[in-house]
Amino acid sequence: MRSFEIPFLALLTGVASIPHVRERDEPQLFCGFQAPTDNDVATISRLKQFDNDYAFSKNQGILEVAEPIVVEMNIHAALPSDTPDDYASKEILEKQFDILKTTFASYGIELTLGTISRELNDSISNLSGGKYAGKYGQLSGGTPALEDYWKRSRTGGYKSAHLFLYRQIDDGFIGISSFPDLERPESEFWLDSVHLVSQALPDSSDTIWNQGKAAIHEFGHWFGLWHVFQGGCSGEGDMVDDTPAQQATHYGECPTDADTCPSLEGLDTPFNYMSYGGDACFSGFTDGQVARVHNMFHNIREVV
Ligand SMILES: *[C@@H]1O[C@H](CO)[C@@H](O)[C@H](O)[C@H]1NC(C)=O
Ligand SMILES: *[C@@H]1O[C@H](CO)[C@@H](O)[C@H](O)[C@H]1NC(C)=O
Ligand SMILES: [Zn+2]
């Protein structure tokens, strides 16, 4: 019974039933936010000209914005029934909130704490079975249990933020997010959320995603940003002017001198939250991204 040796040991030590460190050949966990839809492109094309109205100034290192964004953040974790108490605990979920709060505060975005819930429920702890519109870009539904869960948990208006955590998401995704949409009807707000695997919470033993910054990346999408490598070296890229075009994703890597679009201005920015450099690498948003986020929030999330 050789094949039972490892799980049995795992049972004895009591912790290894939660897989932590990715094996060398284990799949990488990518963000599920893929190509923007034509509708997203049209929205940004129209709003982009107003970015400058939302540019901010810095006074002795303090960001000054005309009108700060205030967002209520809610965190919901659904975990398998055999999850130990110290896995994705309330303390860890609070720490995830603090990381989001501190990070976004430096960009003129104030996060207030709504609810933090942690539920052991096998029927909703695995987001496999999600339905996606287009190629993964947007979650458009799930199993009946998941839809029930989202509808009972995703309270508040369109500017209310919700982070859902699961033990697993389809196809090895680290997380997915919806994008601000002027046409989103109130009857579909339950589809407007960030979804993340619990493996990406702070202090996990994951080798790439272990400081709670994957959540910052996903909320970057929720606030209206695309990946800095969107479109590679061609076209309008991510449609933000001060993020250099980038062909490579630099998954889990942090080169400071990479230039994968050599004919275009600027070096790659794997350390941008909207790249894939990973938690040890991620360090900030650009001024252009921050102006875009403020523009999108005041003109979409606050008015829908
Ligand atoms: C999640 O569901 C998928 C599809 O049913 C399955 O392959 C996977 O093992 C499940 N993950 C967990 C952690 O239960
Ligand atoms: C698990 O979540 C589903 C979906 O919301 C719900 O119907 C069910 O009652 C929950 N189970 C428990 C034990 O709370
Ligand atoms: Zn992403």
mmCIF file with all atom_site columns, C-alpha atoms in Angstrom, residues 98-214:
data_model
loop_
_atom_site.group_PDB
_atom_site.id
_atom_site.type_symbol
_atom_site.label_atom_id
_atom_site.label_alt_id
_atom_site.label_comp_id
_atom_site.label_asym_id
_atom_site.label_entity_id
_atom_site.label_seq_id
_atom_site.pdbx_PDB_ins_code
_atom_site.Cartn_x
_atom_site.Cartn_y
_atom_site.Cartn_z
_atom_site.occupancy
_atom_site.B_iso_or_equiv
_atom_site.pdbx_formal_charge
_atom_site.auth_seq_id
_atom_site.auth_comp_id
_atom_site.auth_asym_id
_atom_site.auth_atom_id
_atom_site.pdbx_PDB_model_num
ATOM 1   C CA . ASP A 1 98  ? -5.492  45.243 6.641   1.00 0.00 ? 98  ASP A CA 1
ATOM 2   C CA . ILE A 1 99  ? -3.181  44.640 3.677   1.00 0.00 ? 99  ILE A CA 1
ATOM 3   C CA . LEU A 1 100 ? -5.851  45.824 1.249   1.00 0.00 ? 100 LEU A CA 1
ATOM 4   C CA . LYS A 1 101 ? -6.700  48.818 3.449   1.00 0.00 ? 101 LYS A CA 1
ATOM 5   C CA . THR A 1 102 ? -3.097  49.951 3.864   1.00 0.00 ? 102 THR A CA 1
ATOM 6   C CA . THR A 1 103 ? -2.243  49.488 0.200   1.00 0.00 ? 103 THR A CA 1
ATOM 7   C CA . PHE A 1 104 ? -5.271  51.248 -1.243  1.00 0.00 ? 104 PHE A CA 1
ATOM 8   C CA . ALA A 1 105 ? -5.055  54.047 1.351   1.00 0.00 ? 105 ALA A CA 1
ATOM 9   C CA . SER A 1 106 ? -1.869  55.249 -0.316  1.00 0.00 ? 106 SER A CA 1
ATOM 10  C CA . TYR A 1 107 ? -3.832  55.729 -3.553  1.00 0.00 ? 107 TYR A CA 1
ATOM 11  C CA . GLY A 1 108 ? -6.657  57.827 -2.154  1.00 0.00 ? 108 GLY A CA 1
ATOM 12  C CA . ILE A 1 109 ? -8.964  54.860 -1.629  1.00 0.00 ? 109 ILE A CA 1
ATOM 13  C CA . GLU A 1 110 ? -10.378 54.387 1.841   1.00 0.00 ? 110 GLU A CA 1
ATOM 14  C CA . LEU A 1 111 ? -11.584 50.876 2.644   1.00 0.00 ? 111 LEU A CA 1
ATOM 15  C CA . THR A 1 112 ? -14.013 50.522 5.517   1.00 0.00 ? 112 THR A CA 1
ATOM 16  C CA . LEU A 1 113 ? -14.678 47.126 7.017   1.00 0.00 ? 113 LEU A CA 1
ATOM 17  C CA . GLY A 1 114 ? -18.048 45.547 6.307   1.00 0.00 ? 114 GLY A CA 1
ATOM 18  C CA . THR A 1 115 ? -18.422 41.907 7.267   1.00 0.00 ? 115 THR A CA 1
ATOM 19  C CA . ILE A 1 116 ? -15.846 39.149 7.523   1.00 0.00 ? 116 ILE A CA 1
ATOM 20  C CA . SER A 1 117 ? -17.368 35.689 7.424   1.00 0.00 ? 117 SER A CA 1
ATOM 21  C CA . ARG A 1 118 ? -15.839 32.221 7.473   1.00 0.00 ? 118 ARG A CA 1
ATOM 22  C CA . GLU A 1 119 ? -18.097 29.312 6.628   1.00 0.00 ? 119 GLU A CA 1
ATOM 23  C CA . LEU A 1 120 ? -17.330 25.572 6.494   1.00 0.00 ? 120 LEU A CA 1
ATOM 24  C CA . ASN A 1 121 ? -19.602 24.399 3.699   1.00 0.00 ? 121 ASN A CA 1
ATOM 25  C CA . ASP A 1 122 ? -18.576 21.763 1.135   1.00 0.00 ? 122 ASP A CA 1
ATOM 26  C CA . SER A 1 123 ? -21.185 22.800 -1.421  1.00 0.00 ? 123 SER A CA 1
ATOM 27  C CA . ILE A 1 124 ? -19.639 26.261 -1.908  1.00 0.00 ? 124 ILE A CA 1
ATOM 28  C CA . SER A 1 125 ? -15.940 25.856 -1.057  1.00 0.00 ? 125 SER A CA 1
ATOM 29  C CA . ASN A 1 126 ? -14.937 24.955 -4.610  1.00 0.00 ? 126 ASN A CA 1
ATOM 30  C CA . LEU A 1 127 ? -15.631 27.361 -7.442  1.00 0.00 ? 127 LEU A CA 1
ATOM 31  C CA . SER A 1 128 ? -15.162 24.670 -10.063 1.00 0.00 ? 128 SER A CA 1
ATOM 32  C CA . GLY A 1 129 ? -18.308 24.753 -12.133 1.00 0.00 ? 129 GLY A CA 1
ATOM 33  C CA . GLY A 1 130 ? -18.323 28.492 -12.655 1.00 0.00 ? 130 GLY A CA 1
ATOM 34  C CA . LYS A 1 131 ? -19.772 29.767 -15.916 1.00 0.00 ? 131 LYS A CA 1
ATOM 35  C CA . TYR A 1 132 ? -17.846 32.355 -17.829 1.00 0.00 ? 132 TYR A CA 1
ATOM 36  C CA . ALA A 1 133 ? -18.978 34.815 -20.433 1.00 0.00 ? 133 ALA A CA 1
ATOM 37  C CA . GLY A 1 134 ? -16.521 34.998 -23.286 1.00 0.00 ? 134 GLY A CA 1
ATOM 38  C CA . LYS A 1 135 ? -13.256 33.334 -22.467 1.00 0.00 ? 135 LYS A CA 1
ATOM 39  C CA . TYR A 1 136 ? -13.195 33.494 -18.675 1.00 0.00 ? 136 TYR A CA 1
ATOM 40  C CA . GLY A 1 137 ? -13.321 37.292 -18.577 1.00 0.00 ? 137 GLY A CA 1
ATOM 41  C CA . GLN A 1 138 ? -16.412 37.521 -16.477 1.00 0.00 ? 138 GLN A CA 1
ATOM 42  C CA . LEU A 1 139 ? -18.122 35.081 -14.194 1.00 0.00 ? 139 LEU A CA 1
ATOM 43  C CA . SER A 1 140 ? -21.692 34.709 -15.437 1.00 0.00 ? 140 SER A CA 1
ATOM 44  C CA . GLY A 1 141 ? -23.005 32.063 -13.081 1.00 0.00 ? 141 GLY A CA 1
ATOM 45  C CA . GLY A 1 142 ? -22.182 28.927 -11.111 1.00 0.00 ? 142 GLY A CA 1
ATOM 46  C CA . THR A 1 143 ? -23.728 25.870 -9.528  1.00 0.00 ? 143 THR A CA 1
ATOM 47  C CA . PRO A 1 144 ? -27.119 26.475 -7.851  1.00 0.00 ? 144 PRO A CA 1
ATOM 48  C CA . ALA A 1 145 ? -25.417 26.353 -4.422  1.00 0.00 ? 145 ALA A CA 1
ATOM 49  C CA . LEU A 1 146 ? -22.797 28.927 -5.433  1.00 0.00 ? 146 LEU A CA 1
ATOM 50  C CA . GLU A 1 147 ? -25.414 31.231 -6.944  1.00 0.00 ? 147 GLU A CA 1
ATOM 51  C CA . ASP A 1 148 ? -27.431 30.991 -3.741  1.00 0.00 ? 148 ASP A CA 1
ATOM 52  C CA . TYR A 1 149 ? -24.298 31.785 -1.739  1.00 0.00 ? 149 TYR A CA 1
ATOM 53  C CA . TRP A 1 150 ? -23.432 34.843 -3.842  1.00 0.00 ? 150 TRP A CA 1
ATOM 54  C CA . LYS A 1 151 ? -26.987 36.150 -3.692  1.00 0.00 ? 151 LYS A CA 1
ATOM 55  C CA . ARG A 1 152 ? -27.213 35.855 0.076   1.00 0.00 ? 152 ARG A CA 1
ATOM 56  C CA . SER A 1 153 ? -23.704 37.322 0.639   1.00 0.00 ? 153 SER A CA 1
ATOM 57  C CA . ARG A 1 154 ? -23.184 40.024 -1.987  1.00 0.00 ? 154 ARG A CA 1
ATOM 58  C CA . THR A 1 155 ? -25.038 42.840 -0.224  1.00 0.00 ? 155 THR A CA 1
ATOM 59  C CA . GLY A 1 156 ? -24.845 46.573 -0.899  1.00 0.00 ? 156 GLY A CA 1
ATOM 60  C CA . GLY A 1 157 ? -24.738 48.652 -4.050  1.00 0.00 ? 157 GLY A CA 1
ATOM 61  C CA . TYR A 1 158 ? -22.434 48.541 -7.068  1.00 0.00 ? 158 TYR A CA 1
ATOM 62  C CA . LYS A 1 159 ? -19.665 50.322 -5.149  1.00 0.00 ? 159 LYS A CA 1
ATOM 63  C CA . SER A 1 160 ? -19.687 47.730 -2.395  1.00 0.00 ? 160 SER A CA 1
ATOM 64  C CA . ALA A 1 161 ? -16.629 45.446 -2.580  1.00 0.00 ? 161 ALA A CA 1
ATOM 65  C CA . HIS A 1 162 ? -16.772 41.714 -1.905  1.00 0.00 ? 162 HIS A CA 1
ATOM 66  C CA . LEU A 1 163 ? -13.885 39.276 -1.732  1.00 0.00 ? 163 LEU A CA 1
ATOM 67  C CA . PHE A 1 164 ? -14.930 35.605 -1.910  1.00 0.00 ? 164 PHE A CA 1
ATOM 68  C CA . LEU A 1 165 ? -12.383 32.973 -0.942  1.00 0.00 ? 165 LEU A CA 1
ATOM 69  C CA . TYR A 1 166 ? -12.508 29.299 -1.953  1.00 0.00 ? 166 TYR A CA 1
ATOM 70  C CA . ARG A 1 167 ? -10.323 26.248 -1.544  1.00 0.00 ? 167 ARG A CA 1
ATOM 71  C CA . GLN A 1 168 ? -10.124 25.999 -5.355  1.00 0.00 ? 168 GLN A CA 1
ATOM 72  C CA . ILE A 1 169 ? -11.199 27.786 -8.528  1.00 0.00 ? 169 ILE A CA 1
ATOM 73  C CA . ASP A 1 170 ? -11.498 26.205 -11.991 1.00 0.00 ? 170 ASP A CA 1
ATOM 74  C CA . ASP A 1 171 ? -8.497  25.521 -14.173 1.00 0.00 ? 171 ASP A CA 1
ATOM 75  C CA . GLY A 1 172 ? -5.876  26.471 -11.612 1.00 0.00 ? 172 GLY A CA 1
ATOM 76  C CA . PHE A 1 173 ? -6.948  30.082 -11.307 1.00 0.00 ? 173 PHE A CA 1
ATOM 77  C CA . ILE A 1 174 ? -5.529  32.205 -8.512  1.00 0.00 ? 174 ILE A CA 1
ATOM 78  C CA . GLY A 1 175 ? -8.505  34.519 -8.777  1.00 0.00 ? 175 GLY A CA 1
ATOM 79  C CA . ILE A 1 176 ? -10.962 36.254 -11.043 1.00 0.00 ? 176 ILE A CA 1
ATOM 80  C CA . SER A 1 177 ? -12.784 39.540 -10.973 1.00 0.00 ? 177 SER A CA 1
ATOM 81  C CA . SER A 1 178 ? -15.614 41.339 -12.645 1.00 0.00 ? 178 SER A CA 1
ATOM 82  C CA . PHE A 1 179 ? -14.963 44.675 -14.353 1.00 0.00 ? 179 PHE A CA 1
ATOM 83  C CA . PRO A 1 180 ? -16.896 47.941 -13.890 1.00 0.00 ? 180 PRO A CA 1
ATOM 84  C CA . ASP A 1 181 ? -19.785 47.961 -16.346 1.00 0.00 ? 181 ASP A CA 1
ATOM 85  C CA . LEU A 1 182 ? -22.183 50.876 -16.825 1.00 0.00 ? 182 LEU A CA 1
ATOM 86  C CA . GLU A 1 183 ? -24.834 48.488 -18.094 1.00 0.00 ? 183 GLU A CA 1
ATOM 87  C CA . ARG A 1 184 ? -24.785 46.169 -15.089 1.00 0.00 ? 184 ARG A CA 1
ATOM 88  C CA . PRO A 1 185 ? -28.374 45.899 -13.827 1.00 0.00 ? 185 PRO A CA 1
ATOM 89  C CA . GLU A 1 186 ? -29.023 45.837 -10.096 1.00 0.00 ? 186 GLU A CA 1
ATOM 90  C CA . SER A 1 187 ? -30.490 42.354 -10.507 1.00 0.00 ? 187 SER A CA 1
ATOM 91  C CA . GLU A 1 188 ? -26.982 41.168 -11.410 1.00 0.00 ? 188 GLU A CA 1
ATOM 92  C CA . PHE A 1 189 ? -24.908 42.836 -8.707  1.00 0.00 ? 189 PHE A CA 1
ATOM 93  C CA . TRP A 1 190 ? -24.498 39.381 -7.162  1.00 0.00 ? 190 TRP A CA 1
ATOM 94  C CA . LEU A 1 191 ? -22.166 38.595 -10.077 1.00 0.00 ? 191 LEU A CA 1
ATOM 95  C CA . ASP A 1 192 ? -19.966 41.596 -9.328  1.00 0.00 ? 192 ASP A CA 1
ATOM 96  C CA . SER A 1 193 ? -17.200 40.402 -7.023  1.00 0.00 ? 193 SER A CA 1
ATOM 97  C CA . VAL A 1 194 ? -13.624 39.287 -6.643  1.00 0.00 ? 194 VAL A CA 1
ATOM 98  C CA . HIS A 1 195 ? -13.059 35.546 -6.223  1.00 0.00 ? 195 HIS A CA 1
ATOM 99  C CA . LEU A 1 196 ? -9.768  34.239 -4.889  1.00 0.00 ? 196 LEU A CA 1
ATOM 100 C CA . VAL A 1 197 ? -8.262  30.926 -3.776  1.00 0.00 ? 197 VAL A CA 1
ATOM 101 C CA . SER A 1 198 ? -7.480  30.645 -0.069  1.00 0.00 ? 198 SER A CA 1
ATOM 102 C CA . GLN A 1 199 ? -3.930  29.671 -1.032  1.00 0.00 ? 199 GLN A CA 1
ATOM 103 C CA . ALA A 1 200 ? -3.335  33.328 -1.904  1.00 0.00 ? 200 ALA A CA 1
ATOM 104 C CA . LEU A 1 201 ? -4.059  34.600 1.618   1.00 0.00 ? 201 LEU A CA 1
ATOM 105 C CA . PRO A 1 202 ? -1.226  36.235 3.593   1.00 0.00 ? 202 PRO A CA 1
ATOM 106 C CA . ASP A 1 203 ? 1.214   33.881 5.344   1.00 0.00 ? 203 ASP A CA 1
ATOM 107 C CA . SER A 1 204 ? 0.264   30.866 3.211   1.00 0.00 ? 204 SER A CA 1
ATOM 108 C CA . SER A 1 205 ? 3.156   28.625 2.254   1.00 0.00 ? 205 SER A CA 1
ATOM 109 C CA . ASP A 1 206 ? 2.553   29.210 -1.424  1.00 0.00 ? 206 ASP A CA 1
ATOM 110 C CA . THR A 1 207 ? 5.822   30.013 -3.137  1.00 0.00 ? 207 THR A CA 1
ATOM 111 C CA . ILE A 1 208 ? 4.524   32.946 -5.221  1.00 0.00 ? 208 ILE A CA 1
ATOM 112 C CA . TRP A 1 209 ? 1.272   34.132 -3.626  1.00 0.00 ? 209 TRP A CA 1
ATOM 113 C CA . ASN A 1 210 ? 1.878   34.342 0.131   1.00 0.00 ? 210 ASN A CA 1
ATOM 114 C CA . GLN A 1 211 ? 1.654   38.013 1.138   1.00 0.00 ? 211 GLN A CA 1
ATOM 115 C CA . GLY A 1 212 ? -1.967  38.751 0.323   1.00 0.00 ? 212 GLY A CA 1
ATOM 116 C CA . LYS A 1 213 ? -1.161  40.799 -2.777  1.00 0.00 ? 213 LYS A CA 1
ATOM 117 C CA . ALA A 1 214 ? -3.097  38.649 -5.258  1.00 0.00 ? 214 ALA A CA 1
#
